[in-house]
Amino acid sequence: MRHTCLARHAFPAAVAGLLLLTLTACGTERPGAAATGSAEPPACGPGASPAESAGVPRTGMPGASASPAQDGDASASPAQDGVTIIGTGGGASAGAPSCAVYSVTSRETEPFTYVVTVGFVSETGQALFNVDDTVQAVAPGRTVRRTVTATGHSPDAVGKARARVVKVRSFPTSEAPSVGGTCPPTGVRVYADEGDAAMGLRVVGLHLENCGTMPYRLNGYPRVEIRDEDHDRVDGVSIVQGGDAVAGGTGADGPPQQLVLEPGERAHAGLVWRNTVEAGDPVHAPYARVWAKPGAAPVTVTPELDLGTTGKLGVGPWKKAGEQAGTR
């Protein structure tokens, strides 16, 4: 697997489950070994490749529990969803960007794809920015090492920035959403957008593109199943047809229609909910498993459903792209 360091990417930071490590040299560490100042340059730059170690046995629940490391301690320690920062450091020359090396260990029973958000912060704790890195198809029991770089921050922070695991999202590789690249074997791409939020109302668009060579028929609503952090199904939430069951004017309303998408055509549907919190325990479910139509292969997306205590999610009908959008 070839890997190049990633550029800056803006992403809202989570506040829980963070790992924070002081800068050390990066690029020479191995999972389970303490990072030390090395004469070797960090593995940051075009052509840098992740190292993959031998598999580890599956134990306990999927992923791993968080175990924060102390500043200055760059030893590998368990992190959320099996992701650990094992070293951070500056570039090999003055003015080179800071970098972070992390590892992903899969404790699943099938290949999983991970989206890891690594955040860089200054010595004073000021958030600089986040970097998203996608690790494709990690086999069961395997550990993959990756390197990301922090570009774009001020020169006085070079070599002094620290890194933390902000968020980890994972999918069975067979269900990973697809925005571009090679067309999936199903002939369609399905993914979710970043959505919109206003006054406690949330609207996230589901998008489907016919990237195959044959017409693709849709009729009605996508089927949606809510999943929690551990990918377990969330019960006790009503999934209702039509976004207007939650709020009007979102674009996720109207009657279902029979659609035929020719190759290259797109459709969208909307997920609508409120995050009101009253009596009871609020529901936060990062994942939604989506079937575009009966018999379709499922795709797992991350609408980050903060449903509060409302117990309701509205699902709009499929509409051809060019009609009223599924997000506000």
mmCIF file with all atom_site columns, N, CA and C in Angstrom, residues 72-143:
data_model
loop_
_atom_site.group_PDB
_atom_site.id
_atom_site.type_symbol
_atom_site.label_atom_id
_atom_site.label_alt_id
_atom_site.label_comp_id
_atom_site.label_asym_id
_atom_site.label_entity_id
_atom_site.label_seq_id
_atom_site.pdbx_PDB_ins_code
_atom_site.Cartn_x
_atom_site.Cartn_y
_atom_site.Cartn_z
_atom_site.occupancy
_atom_site.B_iso_or_equiv
_atom_site.pdbx_formal_charge
_atom_site.auth_seq_id
_atom_site.auth_comp_id
_atom_site.auth_asym_id
_atom_site.auth_atom_id
_atom_site.pdbx_PDB_model_num
ATOM 1   N N  . GLY A 1 72  ? 5.306   13.636  26.562 1.00 0.00 ? 72  GLY A N  1
ATOM 2   C CA . GLY A 1 72  ? 6.682   13.173  26.578 1.00 0.00 ? 72  GLY A CA 1
ATOM 3   C C  . GLY A 1 72  ? 6.793   11.669  26.510 1.00 0.00 ? 72  GLY A C  1
ATOM 4   N N  . ASP A 1 73  ? 5.695   10.963  26.708 1.00 0.00 ? 73  ASP A N  1
ATOM 5   C CA . ASP A 1 73  ? 5.696   9.501   26.627 1.00 0.00 ? 73  ASP A CA 1
ATOM 6   C C  . ASP A 1 73  ? 5.166   9.112   25.278 1.00 0.00 ? 73  ASP A C  1
ATOM 7   N N  . ALA A 1 74  ? 6.031   8.687   24.381 1.00 0.00 ? 74  ALA A N  1
ATOM 8   C CA . ALA A 1 74  ? 5.621   8.355   23.024 1.00 0.00 ? 74  ALA A CA 1
ATOM 9   C C  . ALA A 1 74  ? 5.493   6.863   22.822 1.00 0.00 ? 74  ALA A C  1
ATOM 10  N N  . SER A 1 75  ? 5.377   6.122   23.889 1.00 0.00 ? 75  SER A N  1
ATOM 11  C CA . SER A 1 75  ? 5.190   4.677   23.744 1.00 0.00 ? 75  SER A CA 1
ATOM 12  C C  . SER A 1 75  ? 3.813   4.401   23.197 1.00 0.00 ? 75  SER A C  1
ATOM 13  N N  . ALA A 1 76  ? 3.709   3.344   22.436 1.00 0.00 ? 76  ALA A N  1
ATOM 14  C CA . ALA A 1 76  ? 2.419   2.988   21.859 1.00 0.00 ? 76  ALA A CA 1
ATOM 15  C C  . ALA A 1 76  ? 1.499   2.509   22.959 1.00 0.00 ? 76  ALA A C  1
ATOM 16  N N  . SER A 1 77  ? 0.294   3.040   23.002 1.00 0.00 ? 77  SER A N  1
ATOM 17  C CA . SER A 1 77  ? -0.688  2.616   23.981 1.00 0.00 ? 77  SER A CA 1
ATOM 18  C C  . SER A 1 77  ? -2.041  2.536   23.304 1.00 0.00 ? 77  SER A C  1
ATOM 19  N N  . PRO A 1 78  ? -2.961  1.678   23.784 1.00 0.00 ? 78  PRO A N  1
ATOM 20  C CA . PRO A 1 78  ? -4.243  1.514   23.112 1.00 0.00 ? 78  PRO A CA 1
ATOM 21  C C  . PRO A 1 78  ? -4.976  2.839   22.999 1.00 0.00 ? 78  PRO A C  1
ATOM 22  N N  . ALA A 1 79  ? -5.698  2.998   21.898 1.00 0.00 ? 79  ALA A N  1
ATOM 23  C CA . ALA A 1 79  ? -6.465  4.216   21.657 1.00 0.00 ? 79  ALA A CA 1
ATOM 24  C C  . ALA A 1 79  ? -7.830  3.836   21.162 1.00 0.00 ? 79  ALA A C  1
ATOM 25  N N  . GLN A 1 80  ? -8.626  4.843   20.857 1.00 0.00 ? 80  GLN A N  1
ATOM 26  C CA . GLN A 1 80  ? -9.972  4.561   20.406 1.00 0.00 ? 80  GLN A CA 1
ATOM 27  C C  . GLN A 1 80  ? -9.946  3.808   19.085 1.00 0.00 ? 80  GLN A C  1
ATOM 28  N N  . ASP A 1 81  ? -10.804 2.797   18.988 1.00 0.00 ? 81  ASP A N  1
ATOM 29  C CA . ASP A 1 81  ? -10.911 1.960   17.794 1.00 0.00 ? 81  ASP A CA 1
ATOM 30  C C  . ASP A 1 81  ? -9.581  1.382   17.345 1.00 0.00 ? 81  ASP A C  1
ATOM 31  N N  . GLY A 1 82  ? -8.680  1.091   18.298 1.00 0.00 ? 82  GLY A N  1
ATOM 32  C CA . GLY A 1 82  ? -7.421  0.457   17.938 1.00 0.00 ? 82  GLY A CA 1
ATOM 33  C C  . GLY A 1 82  ? -6.419  1.379   17.284 1.00 0.00 ? 82  GLY A C  1
ATOM 34  N N  . VAL A 1 83  ? -6.604  2.709   17.385 1.00 0.00 ? 83  VAL A N  1
ATOM 35  C CA . VAL A 1 83  ? -5.685  3.672   16.781 1.00 0.00 ? 83  VAL A CA 1
ATOM 36  C C  . VAL A 1 83  ? -4.805  4.280   17.864 1.00 0.00 ? 83  VAL A C  1
ATOM 37  N N  . THR A 1 84  ? -3.493  4.295   17.639 1.00 0.00 ? 84  THR A N  1
ATOM 38  C CA . THR A 1 84  ? -2.532  4.804   18.602 1.00 0.00 ? 84  THR A CA 1
ATOM 39  C C  . THR A 1 84  ? -1.547  5.731   17.917 1.00 0.00 ? 84  THR A C  1
ATOM 40  N N  . ILE A 1 85  ? -1.296  6.904   18.486 1.00 0.00 ? 85  ILE A N  1
ATOM 41  C CA . ILE A 1 85  ? -0.181  7.729   18.033 1.00 0.00 ? 85  ILE A CA 1
ATOM 42  C C  . ILE A 1 85  ? 1.075   7.188   18.688 1.00 0.00 ? 85  ILE A C  1
ATOM 43  N N  . ILE A 1 86  ? 2.050   6.809   17.869 1.00 0.00 ? 86  ILE A N  1
ATOM 44  C CA . ILE A 1 86  ? 3.259   6.189   18.407 1.00 0.00 ? 86  ILE A CA 1
ATOM 45  C C  . ILE A 1 86  ? 4.476   7.090   18.273 1.00 0.00 ? 86  ILE A C  1
ATOM 46  N N  . GLY A 1 87  ? 4.318   8.256   17.691 1.00 0.00 ? 87  GLY A N  1
ATOM 47  C CA . GLY A 1 87  ? 5.427   9.187   17.607 1.00 0.00 ? 87  GLY A CA 1
ATOM 48  C C  . GLY A 1 87  ? 5.032   10.431  16.849 1.00 0.00 ? 87  GLY A C  1
ATOM 49  N N  . THR A 1 88  ? 5.590   11.579  17.239 1.00 0.00 ? 88  THR A N  1
ATOM 50  C CA . THR A 1 88  ? 5.385   12.821  16.508 1.00 0.00 ? 88  THR A CA 1
ATOM 51  C C  . THR A 1 88  ? 6.711   13.522  16.400 1.00 0.00 ? 88  THR A C  1
ATOM 52  N N  . GLY A 1 89  ? 6.874   14.397  15.433 1.00 0.00 ? 89  GLY A N  1
ATOM 53  C CA . GLY A 1 89  ? 8.153   15.067  15.290 1.00 0.00 ? 89  GLY A CA 1
ATOM 54  C C  . GLY A 1 89  ? 8.138   16.127  14.230 1.00 0.00 ? 89  GLY A C  1
ATOM 55  N N  . GLY A 1 90  ? 9.261   16.844  14.092 1.00 0.00 ? 90  GLY A N  1
ATOM 56  C CA . GLY A 1 90  ? 9.419   17.864  13.074 1.00 0.00 ? 90  GLY A CA 1
ATOM 57  C C  . GLY A 1 90  ? 10.120  17.305  11.866 1.00 0.00 ? 90  GLY A C  1
ATOM 58  N N  . GLY A 1 91  ? 10.182  18.116  10.836 1.00 0.00 ? 91  GLY A N  1
ATOM 59  C CA . GLY A 1 91  ? 10.842  17.687  9.614  1.00 0.00 ? 91  GLY A CA 1
ATOM 60  C C  . GLY A 1 91  ? 12.349  17.572  9.794  1.00 0.00 ? 91  GLY A C  1
ATOM 61  N N  . ALA A 1 92  ? 13.011  17.041  8.769  1.00 0.00 ? 92  ALA A N  1
ATOM 62  C CA . ALA A 1 92  ? 14.451  16.817  8.853  1.00 0.00 ? 92  ALA A CA 1
ATOM 63  C C  . ALA A 1 92  ? 15.241  18.110  8.713  1.00 0.00 ? 92  ALA A C  1
ATOM 64  N N  . SER A 1 93  ? 14.606  19.156  8.191  1.00 0.00 ? 93  SER A N  1
ATOM 65  C CA . SER A 1 93  ? 15.303  20.426  7.997  1.00 0.00 ? 93  SER A CA 1
ATOM 66  C C  . SER A 1 93  ? 14.476  21.554  8.574  1.00 0.00 ? 93  SER A C  1
ATOM 67  N N  . ALA A 1 94  ? 15.113  22.713  8.785  1.00 0.00 ? 94  ALA A N  1
ATOM 68  C CA . ALA A 1 94  ? 14.430  23.860  9.352  1.00 0.00 ? 94  ALA A CA 1
ATOM 69  C C  . ALA A 1 94  ? 13.254  24.254  8.462  1.00 0.00 ? 94  ALA A C  1
ATOM 70  N N  . GLY A 1 95  ? 12.128  24.524  9.076  1.00 0.00 ? 95  GLY A N  1
ATOM 71  C CA . GLY A 1 95  ? 10.957  24.936  8.321  1.00 0.00 ? 95  GLY A CA 1
ATOM 72  C C  . GLY A 1 95  ? 10.129  23.787  7.795  1.00 0.00 ? 95  GLY A C  1
ATOM 73  N N  . ALA A 1 96  ? 10.596  22.544  7.966  1.00 0.00 ? 96  ALA A N  1
ATOM 74  C CA . ALA A 1 96  ? 9.818   21.398  7.505  1.00 0.00 ? 96  ALA A CA 1
ATOM 75  C C  . ALA A 1 96  ? 8.617   21.204  8.426  1.00 0.00 ? 96  ALA A C  1
ATOM 76  N N  . PRO A 1 97  ? 7.509   20.688  7.899  1.00 0.00 ? 97  PRO A N  1
ATOM 77  C CA . PRO A 1 97  ? 6.301   20.544  8.722  1.00 0.00 ? 97  PRO A CA 1
ATOM 78  C C  . PRO A 1 97  ? 6.453   19.456  9.774  1.00 0.00 ? 97  PRO A C  1
ATOM 79  N N  . SER A 1 98  ? 5.669   19.596  10.826 1.00 0.00 ? 98  SER A N  1
ATOM 80  C CA . SER A 1 98  ? 5.599   18.548  11.834 1.00 0.00 ? 98  SER A CA 1
ATOM 81  C C  . SER A 1 98  ? 4.870   17.347  11.265 1.00 0.00 ? 98  SER A C  1
ATOM 82  N N  . CYS A 1 99  ? 5.066   16.208  11.907 1.00 0.00 ? 99  CYS A N  1
ATOM 83  C CA . CYS A 1 99  ? 4.419   15.004  11.425 1.00 0.00 ? 99  CYS A CA 1
ATOM 84  C C  . CYS A 1 99  ? 4.010   14.140  12.604 1.00 0.00 ? 99  CYS A C  1
ATOM 85  N N  . ALA A 1 100 ? 3.183   13.186  12.348 1.00 0.00 ? 100 ALA A N  1
ATOM 86  C CA . ALA A 1 100 ? 2.765   12.224  13.364 1.00 0.00 ? 100 ALA A CA 1
ATOM 87  C C  . ALA A 1 100 ? 2.698   10.845  12.743 1.00 0.00 ? 100 ALA A C  1
ATOM 88  N N  . VAL A 1 101 ? 3.176   9.866   13.478 1.00 0.00 ? 101 VAL A N  1
ATOM 89  C CA . VAL A 1 101 ? 3.067   8.470   13.071 1.00 0.00 ? 101 VAL A CA 1
ATOM 90  C C  . VAL A 1 101 ? 2.046   7.800   13.983 1.00 0.00 ? 101 VAL A C  1
ATOM 91  N N  . TYR A 1 102 ? 1.114   7.086   13.397 1.00 0.00 ? 102 TYR A N  1
ATOM 92  C CA . TYR A 1 102 ? 0.126   6.373   14.201 1.00 0.00 ? 102 TYR A CA 1
ATOM 93  C C  . TYR A 1 102 ? -0.057  4.976   13.642 1.00 0.00 ? 102 TYR A C  1
ATOM 94  N N  . SER A 1 103 ? -0.632  4.119   14.446 1.00 0.00 ? 103 SER A N  1
ATOM 95  C CA . SER A 1 103 ? -0.906  2.762   13.987 1.00 0.00 ? 103 SER A CA 1
ATOM 96  C C  . SER A 1 103 ? -2.381  2.451   14.132 1.00 0.00 ? 103 SER A C  1
ATOM 97  N N  . VAL A 1 104 ? -2.865  1.602   13.245 1.00 0.00 ? 104 VAL A N  1
ATOM 98  C CA . VAL A 1 104 ? -4.235  1.107   13.284 1.00 0.00 ? 104 VAL A CA 1
ATOM 99  C C  . VAL A 1 104 ? -4.174  -0.405  13.426 1.00 0.00 ? 104 VAL A C  1
ATOM 100 N N  . THR A 1 105 ? -4.788  -0.919  14.467 1.00 0.00 ? 105 THR A N  1
ATOM 101 C CA . THR A 1 105 ? -4.868  -2.358  14.666 1.00 0.00 ? 105 THR A CA 1
ATOM 102 C C  . THR A 1 105 ? -6.322  -2.789  14.547 1.00 0.00 ? 105 THR A C  1
ATOM 103 N N  . SER A 1 106 ? -6.599  -3.691  13.633 1.00 0.00 ? 106 SER A N  1
ATOM 104 C CA . SER A 1 106 ? -7.964  -4.164  13.438 1.00 0.00 ? 106 SER A CA 1
ATOM 105 C C  . SER A 1 106 ? -8.232  -5.379  14.311 1.00 0.00 ? 106 SER A C  1
ATOM 106 N N  . ARG A 1 107 ? -9.303  -5.313  15.071 1.00 0.00 ? 107 ARG A N  1
ATOM 107 C CA . ARG A 1 107 ? -9.751  -6.457  15.857 1.00 0.00 ? 107 ARG A CA 1
ATOM 108 C C  . ARG A 1 107 ? -11.120 -6.906  15.371 1.00 0.00 ? 107 ARG A C  1
ATOM 109 N N  . GLU A 1 108 ? -11.365 -6.665  14.094 1.00 0.00 ? 108 GLU A N  1
ATOM 110 C CA . GLU A 1 108 ? -12.615 -7.095  13.473 1.00 0.00 ? 108 GLU A CA 1
ATOM 111 C C  . GLU A 1 108 ? -12.434 -8.479  12.852 1.00 0.00 ? 108 GLU A C  1
ATOM 112 N N  . THR A 1 109 ? -13.494 -9.016  12.315 1.00 0.00 ? 109 THR A N  1
ATOM 113 C CA . THR A 1 109 ? -13.448 -10.356 11.724 1.00 0.00 ? 109 THR A CA 1
ATOM 114 C C  . THR A 1 109 ? -13.472 -10.312 10.198 1.00 0.00 ? 109 THR A C  1
ATOM 115 N N  . GLU A 1 110 ? -13.467 -9.095  9.638  1.00 0.00 ? 110 GLU A N  1
ATOM 116 C CA . GLU A 1 110 ? -13.420 -8.922  8.185  1.00 0.00 ? 110 GLU A CA 1
ATOM 117 C C  . GLU A 1 110 ? -12.627 -7.650  7.907  1.00 0.00 ? 110 GLU A C  1
ATOM 118 N N  . PRO A 1 111 ? -12.180 -7.436  6.667  1.00 0.00 ? 111 PRO A N  1
ATOM 119 C CA . PRO A 1 111 ? -11.428 -6.205  6.382  1.00 0.00 ? 111 PRO A CA 1
ATOM 120 C C  . PRO A 1 111 ? -12.248 -4.954  6.705  1.00 0.00 ? 111 PRO A C  1
ATOM 121 N N  . PHE A 1 112 ? -11.623 -4.012  7.400  1.00 0.00 ? 112 PHE A N  1
ATOM 122 C CA . PHE A 1 112 ? -12.268 -2.756  7.767  1.00 0.00 ? 112 PHE A CA 1
ATOM 123 C C  . PHE A 1 112 ? -11.467 -1.589  7.197  1.00 0.00 ? 112 PHE A C  1
ATOM 124 N N  . THR A 1 113 ? -12.177 -0.529  6.817  1.00 0.00 ? 113 THR A N  1
ATOM 125 C CA . THR A 1 113 ? -11.559 0.718   6.381  1.00 0.00 ? 113 THR A CA 1
ATOM 126 C C  . THR A 1 113 ? -11.747 1.750   7.481  1.00 0.00 ? 113 THR A C  1
ATOM 127 N N  . TYR A 1 114 ? -10.673 2.479   7.809  1.00 0.00 ? 114 TYR A N  1
ATOM 128 C CA . TYR A 1 114 ? -10.689 3.438   8.907  1.00 0.00 ? 114 TYR A CA 1
ATOM 129 C C  . TYR A 1 114 ? -10.475 4.851   8.378  1.00 0.00 ? 114 TYR A C  1
ATOM 130 N N  . VAL A 1 115 ? -11.222 5.800   8.927  1.00 0.00 ? 115 VAL A N  1
ATOM 131 C CA . VAL A 1 115 ? -10.970 7.226   8.695  1.00 0.00 ? 115 VAL A CA 1
ATOM 132 C C  . VAL A 1 115 ? -10.526 7.803   10.026 1.00 0.00 ? 115 VAL A C  1
ATOM 133 N N  . VAL A 1 116 ? -9.257  8.205   10.096 1.00 0.00 ? 116 VAL A N  1
ATOM 134 C CA . VAL A 1 116 ? -8.645  8.671   11.337 1.00 0.00 ? 116 VAL A CA 1
ATOM 135 C C  . VAL A 1 116 ? -8.417  10.176  11.237 1.00 0.00 ? 116 VAL A C  1
ATOM 136 N N  . THR A 1 117 ? -8.922  10.919  12.211 1.00 0.00 ? 117 THR A N  1
ATOM 137 C CA . THR A 1 117 ? -8.676  12.356  12.294 1.00 0.00 ? 117 THR A CA 1
ATOM 138 C C  . THR A 1 117 ? -7.602  12.603  13.342 1.00 0.00 ? 117 THR A C  1
ATOM 139 N N  . VAL A 1 118 ? -6.453  13.109  12.886 1.00 0.00 ? 118 VAL A N  1
ATOM 140 C CA . VAL A 1 118 ? -5.343  13.451  13.772 1.00 0.00 ? 118 VAL A CA 1
ATOM 141 C C  . VAL A 1 118 ? -5.311  14.968  13.903 1.00 0.00 ? 118 VAL A C  1
ATOM 142 N N  . GLY A 1 119 ? -5.333  15.462  15.137 1.00 0.00 ? 119 GLY A N  1
ATOM 143 C CA . GLY A 1 119 ? -5.302  16.895  15.384 1.00 0.00 ? 119 GLY A CA 1
ATOM 144 C C  . GLY A 1 119 ? -3.928  17.343  15.844 1.00 0.00 ? 119 GLY A C  1
ATOM 145 N N  . PHE A 1 120 ? -3.473  18.479  15.345 1.00 0.00 ? 120 PHE A N  1
ATOM 146 C CA . PHE A 1 120 ? -2.211  19.078  15.773 1.00 0.00 ? 120 PHE A CA 1
ATOM 147 C C  . PHE A 1 120 ? -2.513  20.318  16.610 1.00 0.00 ? 120 PHE A C  1
ATOM 148 N N  . VAL A 1 121 ? -1.832  20.443  17.751 1.00 0.00 ? 121 VAL A N  1
ATOM 149 C CA . VAL A 1 121 ? -2.011  21.583  18.644 1.00 0.00 ? 121 VAL A CA 1
ATOM 150 C C  . VAL A 1 121 ? -0.639  22.164  18.979 1.00 0.00 ? 121 VAL A C  1
ATOM 151 N N  . SER A 1 122 ? -0.613  23.454  19.306 1.00 0.00 ? 122 SER A N  1
ATOM 152 C CA . SER A 1 122 ? 0.631   24.116  19.654 1.00 0.00 ? 122 SER A CA 1
ATOM 153 C C  . SER A 1 122 ? 1.047   23.748  21.069 1.00 0.00 ? 122 SER A C  1
ATOM 154 N N  . GLU A 1 123 ? 2.250   24.218  21.483 1.00 0.00 ? 123 GLU A N  1
ATOM 155 C CA . GLU A 1 123 ? 2.717   23.962  22.840 1.00 0.00 ? 123 GLU A CA 1
ATOM 156 C C  . GLU A 1 123 ? 1.766   24.525  23.890 1.00 0.00 ? 123 GLU A C  1
ATOM 157 N N  . THR A 1 124 ? 1.087   25.616  23.537 1.00 0.00 ? 124 THR A N  1
ATOM 158 C CA . THR A 1 124 ? 0.165   26.249  24.483 1.00 0.00 ? 124 THR A CA 1
ATOM 159 C C  . THR A 1 124 ? -1.220  25.621  24.460 1.00 0.00 ? 124 THR A C  1
ATOM 160 N N  . GLY A 1 125 ? -1.393  24.608  23.618 1.00 0.00 ? 125 GLY A N  1
ATOM 161 C CA . GLY A 1 125 ? -2.680  23.930  23.551 1.00 0.00 ? 125 GLY A CA 1
ATOM 162 C C  . GLY A 1 125 ? -3.629  24.481  22.512 1.00 0.00 ? 125 GLY A C  1
ATOM 163 N N  . GLN A 1 126 ? -3.195  25.453  21.705 1.00 0.00 ? 126 GLN A N  1
ATOM 164 C CA . GLN A 1 126 ? -4.061  26.011  20.671 1.00 0.00 ? 126 GLN A CA 1
ATOM 165 C C  . GLN A 1 126 ? -4.199  25.030  19.512 1.00 0.00 ? 126 GLN A C  1
ATOM 166 N N  . ALA A 1 127 ? -5.440  24.756  19.125 1.00 0.00 ? 127 ALA A N  1
ATOM 167 C CA . ALA A 1 127 ? -5.676  23.850  18.001 1.00 0.00 ? 127 ALA A CA 1
ATOM 168 C C  . ALA A 1 127 ? -5.192  24.496  16.711 1.00 0.00 ? 127 ALA A C  1
ATOM 169 N N  . LEU A 1 128 ? -4.366  23.797  15.974 1.00 0.00 ? 128 LEU A N  1
ATOM 170 C CA . LEU A 1 128 ? -3.870  24.300  14.695 1.00 0.00 ? 128 LEU A CA 1
ATOM 171 C C  . LEU A 1 128 ? -4.806  23.875  13.571 1.00 0.00 ? 128 LEU A C  1
ATOM 172 N N  . PHE A 1 129 ? -4.961  22.602  13.370 1.00 0.00 ? 129 PHE A N  1
ATOM 173 C CA . PHE A 1 129 ? -5.919  22.054  12.418 1.00 0.00 ? 129 PHE A CA 1
ATOM 174 C C  . PHE A 1 129 ? -5.862  20.539  12.506 1.00 0.00 ? 129 PHE A C  1
ATOM 175 N N  . ASN A 1 130 ? -6.774  19.918  11.817 1.00 0.00 ? 130 ASN A N  1
ATOM 176 C CA . ASN A 1 130 ? -6.864  18.461  11.805 1.00 0.00 ? 130 ASN A CA 1
ATOM 177 C C  . ASN A 1 130 ? -6.528  17.906  10.439 1.00 0.00 ? 130 ASN A C  1
ATOM 178 N N  . VAL A 1 131 ? -6.094  16.680  10.414 1.00 0.00 ? 131 VAL A N  1
ATOM 179 C CA . VAL A 1 131 ? -5.807  15.962  9.177  1.00 0.00 ? 131 VAL A CA 1
ATOM 180 C C  . VAL A 1 131 ? -6.607  14.671  9.181  1.00 0.00 ? 131 VAL A C  1
ATOM 181 N N  . ASP A 1 132 ? -7.318  14.411  8.104  1.00 0.00 ? 132 ASP A N  1
ATOM 182 C CA . ASP A 1 132 ? -8.044  13.150  7.934  1.00 0.00 ? 132 ASP A CA 1
ATOM 183 C C  . ASP A 1 132 ? -7.212  12.199  7.097  1.00 0.00 ? 132 ASP A C  1
ATOM 184 N N  . ASP A 1 133 ? -7.119  10.975  7.518  1.00 0.00 ? 133 ASP A N  1
ATOM 185 C CA . ASP A 1 133 ? -6.391  9.956   6.758  1.00 0.00 ? 133 ASP A CA 1
ATOM 186 C C  . ASP A 1 133 ? -7.266  8.718   6.660  1.00 0.00 ? 133 ASP A C  1
ATOM 187 N N  . THR A 1 134 ? -7.385  8.173   5.466  1.00 0.00 ? 134 THR A N  1
ATOM 188 C CA . THR A 1 134 ? -8.182  6.971   5.242  1.00 0.00 ? 134 THR A CA 1
ATOM 189 C C  . THR A 1 134 ? -7.265  5.771   5.066  1.00 0.00 ? 134 THR A C  1
ATOM 190 N N  . VAL A 1 135 ? -7.484  4.754   5.857  1.00 0.00 ? 135 VAL A N  1
ATOM 191 C CA . VAL A 1 135 ? -6.693  3.530   5.805  1.00 0.00 ? 135 VAL A CA 1
ATOM 192 C C  . VAL A 1 135 ? -7.587  2.435   5.244  1.00 0.00 ? 135 VAL A C  1
ATOM 193 N N  . GLN A 1 136 ? -7.303  1.999   4.049  1.00 0.00 ? 136 GLN A N  1
ATOM 194 C CA . GLN A 1 136 ? -8.175  1.085   3.335  1.00 0.00 ? 136 GLN A CA 1
ATOM 195 C C  . GLN A 1 136 ? -7.922  -0.374  3.725  1.00 0.00 ? 136 GLN A C  1
ATOM 196 N N  . ALA A 1 137 ? -9.005  -1.100  3.920  1.00 0.00 ? 137 ALA A N  1
ATOM 197 C CA . ALA A 1 137 ? -8.999  -2.567  3.952  1.00 0.00 ? 137 ALA A CA 1
ATOM 198 C C  . ALA A 1 137 ? -7.931  -3.161  4.864  1.00 0.00 ? 137 ALA A C  1
ATOM 199 N N  . VAL A 1 138 ? -7.993  -2.820  6.160  1.00 0.00 ? 138 VAL A N  1
ATOM 200 C CA . VAL A 1 138 ? -7.083  -3.435  7.126  1.00 0.00 ? 138 VAL A CA 1
ATOM 201 C C  . VAL A 1 138 ? -7.614  -4.826  7.460  1.00 0.00 ? 138 VAL A C  1
ATOM 202 N N  . ALA A 1 139 ? -6.810  -5.833  7.228  1.00 0.00 ? 139 ALA A N  1
ATOM 203 C CA . ALA A 1 139 ? -7.242  -7.214  7.422  1.00 0.00 ? 139 ALA A CA 1
ATOM 204 C C  . ALA A 1 139 ? -7.392  -7.525  8.906  1.00 0.00 ? 139 ALA A C  1
ATOM 205 N N  . PRO A 1 140 ? -8.220  -8.499  9.261  1.00 0.00 ? 140 PRO A N  1
ATOM 206 C CA . PRO A 1 140 ? -8.391  -8.874  10.670 1.00 0.00 ? 140 PRO A CA 1
ATOM 207 C C  . PRO A 1 140 ? -7.057  -9.185  11.338 1.00 0.00 ? 140 PRO A C  1
ATOM 208 N N  . GLY A 1 141 ? -6.848  -8.596  12.512 1.00 0.00 ? 141 GLY A N  1
ATOM 209 C CA . GLY A 1 141 ? -5.646  -8.869  13.276 1.00 0.00 ? 141 GLY A CA 1
ATOM 210 C C  . GLY A 1 141 ? -4.389  -8.172  12.800 1.00 0.00 ? 141 GLY A C  1
ATOM 211 N N  . ARG A 1 142 ? -4.497  -7.347  11.773 1.00 0.00 ? 142 ARG A N  1
ATOM 212 C CA . ARG A 1 142 ? -3.312  -6.680  11.255 1.00 0.00 ? 142 ARG A CA 1
ATOM 213 C C  . ARG A 1 142 ? -3.120  -5.309  11.896 1.00 0.00 ? 142 ARG A C  1
ATOM 214 N N  . THR A 1 143 ? -1.856  -4.872  11.957 1.00 0.00 ? 143 THR A N  1
ATOM 215 C CA . THR A 1 143 ? -1.516  -3.523  12.395 1.00 0.00 ? 143 THR A CA 1
ATOM 216 C C  . THR A 1 143 ? -0.838  -2.802  11.244 1.00 0.00 ? 143 THR A C  1
#
